[in-house]
mmCIF file of C-alpha atoms in Angstrom:
data_model
loop_
_atom_site.group_PDB
_atom_site.id
_atom_site.type_symbol
_atom_site.label_atom_id
_atom_site.label_comp_id
_atom_site.label_asym_id
_atom_site.label_seq_id
_atom_site.Cartn_x
_atom_site.Cartn_y
_atom_site.Cartn_z
ATOM 1 C CA MET A 1 51.255 -16.251 -47.392
ATOM 2 C CA HIS A 2 53.083 -14.711 -50.222
ATOM 3 C CA LEU A 3 56.217 -16.579 -51.056
ATOM 4 C CA ASP A 4 57.717 -14.840 -54.101
ATOM 5 C CA PRO A 5 61.080 -12.934 -53.751
ATOM 6 C CA CYS A 6 61.325 -9.369 -53.801
ATOM 7 C CA SER A 7 62.228 -7.804 -57.098
ATOM 8 C CA ILE A 8 64.222 -4.947 -55.862
ATOM 9 C CA GLU A 9 67.754 -5.530 -57.040
ATOM 10 C CA GLU A 10 69.677 -2.465 -55.801
ATOM 11 C CA GLU A 11 70.560 -4.292 -52.358
ATOM 12 C CA LYS A 12 70.982 -7.824 -51.869
ATOM 13 C CA PRO A 13 68.856 -8.878 -48.671
ATOM 14 C CA ASP A 14 70.838 -9.948 -45.697
ATOM 15 C CA TYR A 15 68.732 -13.116 -44.587
ATOM 16 C CA SER A 16 70.302 -13.420 -41.322
ATOM 17 C CA ILE A 17 67.886 -10.416 -40.341
ATOM 18 C CA VAL A 18 64.498 -11.902 -39.665
ATOM 19 C CA GLN A 19 62.736 -9.098 -40.986
ATOM 20 C CA GLU A 20 64.500 -9.620 -44.318
ATOM 21 C CA ARG A 21 63.178 -13.119 -44.341
ATOM 22 C CA VAL A 22 59.421 -12.444 -43.577
ATOM 23 C CA HIS A 23 57.493 -9.431 -42.971
ATOM 24 C CA LEU A 24 53.926 -8.021 -43.641
ATOM 25 C CA HIS A 25 53.347 -7.714 -47.183
ATOM 26 C CA ASN A 26 53.025 -4.000 -48.141
ATOM 27 C CA ASN A 27 52.514 -3.423 -44.171
ATOM 28 C CA ILE A 28 49.147 -5.173 -44.692
ATOM 29 C CA GLY A 29 48.273 -6.518 -41.213
ATOM 30 C CA ASN A 30 47.034 -9.793 -42.088
ATOM 31 C CA VAL A 31 49.278 -11.137 -44.834
ATOM 32 C CA ALA A 32 53.033 -12.102 -44.448
ATOM 33 C CA HIS A 33 55.547 -11.939 -47.160
ATOM 34 C CA ILE A 34 58.195 -14.699 -47.121
ATOM 35 C CA HIS A 35 61.416 -14.361 -48.935
ATOM 36 C CA VAL A 36 63.108 -17.735 -48.195
ATOM 37 C CA LYS A 37 62.032 -21.311 -47.649
ATOM 38 C CA GLY A 38 61.945 -22.735 -44.289
ATOM 39 C CA VAL A 39 60.484 -19.631 -42.305
ATOM 40 C CA LYS A 40 58.289 -20.509 -39.365
ATOM 41 C CA TYR A 41 55.685 -18.803 -37.593
ATOM 42 C CA MET A 42 58.166 -18.125 -34.586
ATOM 43 C CA ASP A 43 60.112 -16.272 -37.256
ATOM 44 C CA LEU A 44 57.059 -14.107 -38.118
ATOM 45 C CA VAL A 45 56.542 -13.394 -34.468
ATOM 46 C CA ASP A 46 60.128 -12.172 -33.800
ATOM 47 C CA SER A 47 59.922 -10.046 -37.083
ATOM 48 C CA LEU A 48 56.671 -8.349 -35.780
ATOM 49 C CA GLY A 49 58.502 -7.667 -32.268
ATOM 50 C CA ILE A 50 55.821 -9.390 -30.513
ATOM 51 C CA ASN A 51 57.763 -12.105 -28.721
ATOM 52 C CA ASP A 52 56.361 -11.111 -25.542
ATOM 53 C CA ILE A 53 53.093 -12.712 -26.246
ATOM 54 C CA LEU A 54 54.806 -16.027 -25.740
ATOM 55 C CA SER A 55 54.713 -15.564 -21.940
ATOM 56 C CA SER A 56 50.987 -15.584 -22.159
ATOM 57 C CA ASP A 57 48.795 -18.442 -22.477
ATOM 58 C CA TYR A 58 47.755 -18.565 -26.198
ATOM 59 C CA LYS A 59 46.091 -20.888 -28.625
ATOM 60 C CA ALA A 60 46.696 -21.076 -32.290
ATOM 61 C CA ILE A 61 44.332 -21.965 -35.271
ATOM 62 C CA LEU A 62 45.961 -22.950 -38.477
ATOM 63 C CA ASN A 63 43.755 -23.485 -41.591
ATOM 64 C CA GLY A 64 40.783 -23.762 -39.428
ATOM 65 C CA THR A 65 42.341 -26.293 -36.901
ATOM 66 C CA GLU A 66 43.481 -25.639 -33.319
ATOM 67 C CA VAL A 67 47.396 -26.763 -33.235
ATOM 68 C CA ALA A 68 49.739 -26.901 -30.345
ATOM 69 C CA ASP A 69 53.084 -26.281 -32.168
ATOM 70 C CA LEU A 70 52.355 -23.418 -34.517
ATOM 71 C CA LEU A 71 55.356 -21.396 -33.643
ATOM 72 C CA ASP A 72 57.690 -24.482 -34.795
ATOM 73 C CA THR A 73 55.563 -24.766 -37.958
ATOM 74 C CA GLU A 74 57.001 -23.758 -41.486
ATOM 75 C CA ILE A 75 54.912 -21.272 -43.122
ATOM 76 C CA LYS A 76 53.348 -22.554 -46.309
ATOM 77 C CA ALA A 77 51.823 -20.561 -49.140
ATOM 78 C CA TYR A 78 48.094 -19.722 -48.381
ATOM 79 C CA ASP A 79 48.344 -20.720 -45.004
ATOM 80 C CA SER A 80 45.933 -18.939 -42.564
ATOM 81 C CA ALA A 81 46.920 -18.746 -38.961
ATOM 82 C CA ILE A 82 45.282 -16.986 -36.117
ATOM 83 C CA LEU A 83 47.082 -16.518 -32.620
ATOM 84 C CA ILE A 84 44.554 -16.121 -29.824
ATOM 85 C CA ILE A 85 45.627 -14.716 -26.338
ATOM 86 C CA GLY A 86 43.111 -15.433 -23.684
ATOM 87 C CA ASP A 87 39.803 -16.808 -24.294
ATOM 88 C CA MET A 88 39.083 -18.294 -27.602
ATOM 89 C CA PRO A 89 35.942 -16.480 -28.963
ATOM 90 C CA ASN A 90 33.232 -18.774 -30.605
ATOM 91 C CA ASP A 91 33.281 -16.885 -33.950
ATOM 92 C CA VAL A 92 37.289 -16.916 -34.192
ATOM 93 C CA LEU A 93 37.281 -18.367 -37.707
ATOM 94 C CA ILE A 94 35.547 -15.240 -39.012
ATOM 95 C CA ASN A 95 38.823 -13.540 -38.687
ATOM 96 C CA GLN A 96 40.552 -16.091 -40.534
ATOM 97 C CA VAL A 97 42.206 -14.742 -43.936
ATOM 98 C CA THR A 98 40.877 -16.508 -46.882
ATOM 99 C CA GLN A 99 43.080 -17.793 -49.851
ATOM 100 C CA GLU A 100 41.181 -15.390 -51.880
ATOM 101 C CA LYS A 101 42.225 -12.430 -49.675
ATOM 102 C CA ILE A 102 45.967 -13.649 -49.938
ATOM 103 C CA ILE A 103 45.790 -13.978 -53.782
ATOM 104 C CA GLU A 104 44.345 -10.448 -53.888
ATOM 105 C CA SER A 105 47.056 -9.053 -51.863
ATOM 106 C CA GLU A 106 49.717 -10.892 -53.982
ATOM 107 C CA LYS A 107 48.571 -8.832 -57.012
ATOM 108 C CA LEU A 108 49.558 -5.412 -55.308
ATOM 109 C CA VAL A 109 53.353 -4.653 -56.167
ATOM 110 C CA GLU A 110 55.644 -5.574 -53.058
ATOM 111 C CA ASN A 111 57.505 -2.575 -52.156
ATOM 112 C CA CYS A 112 59.557 -4.393 -49.568
ATOM 113 C CA GLY A 113 59.335 -1.445 -47.316
ATOM 114 C CA LEU A 114 59.933 -2.549 -43.621
#
C-alpha cells in the first residue's frame, strides 16, 4: 500500500470523504493509495463502492495468511490483501501483489485523480 500524501497543493483534501483517504493509486487496480493513518480495509471497500460484497460469504488473505477480521484491520505499508467471494481457488496466492510491484507503482507520479 502506498502511504505518502498527495503533493497537489491547490486544494486541501476533505478527509471526511472516504475516497480522499484511500483510493486506487493512479487507478491501478491492485495498489491502494492511503492519504492518512488509520485507514482500514473497510474504508477501501467503501471507497471502491463494493460494499454489496459484504452480504456474500467471503474469505480474506492478508500477507499470505487467511484472516477473519480483514475489514477491521488497518492498512499498513506493503500489505497485500486478497478478498475472495465464493470458493477459494488453490492458486489464490499467485494473485497476491508483491512488495516489489507496490514499490514499482510508488515510483509513478500520483495524480490523485478519482
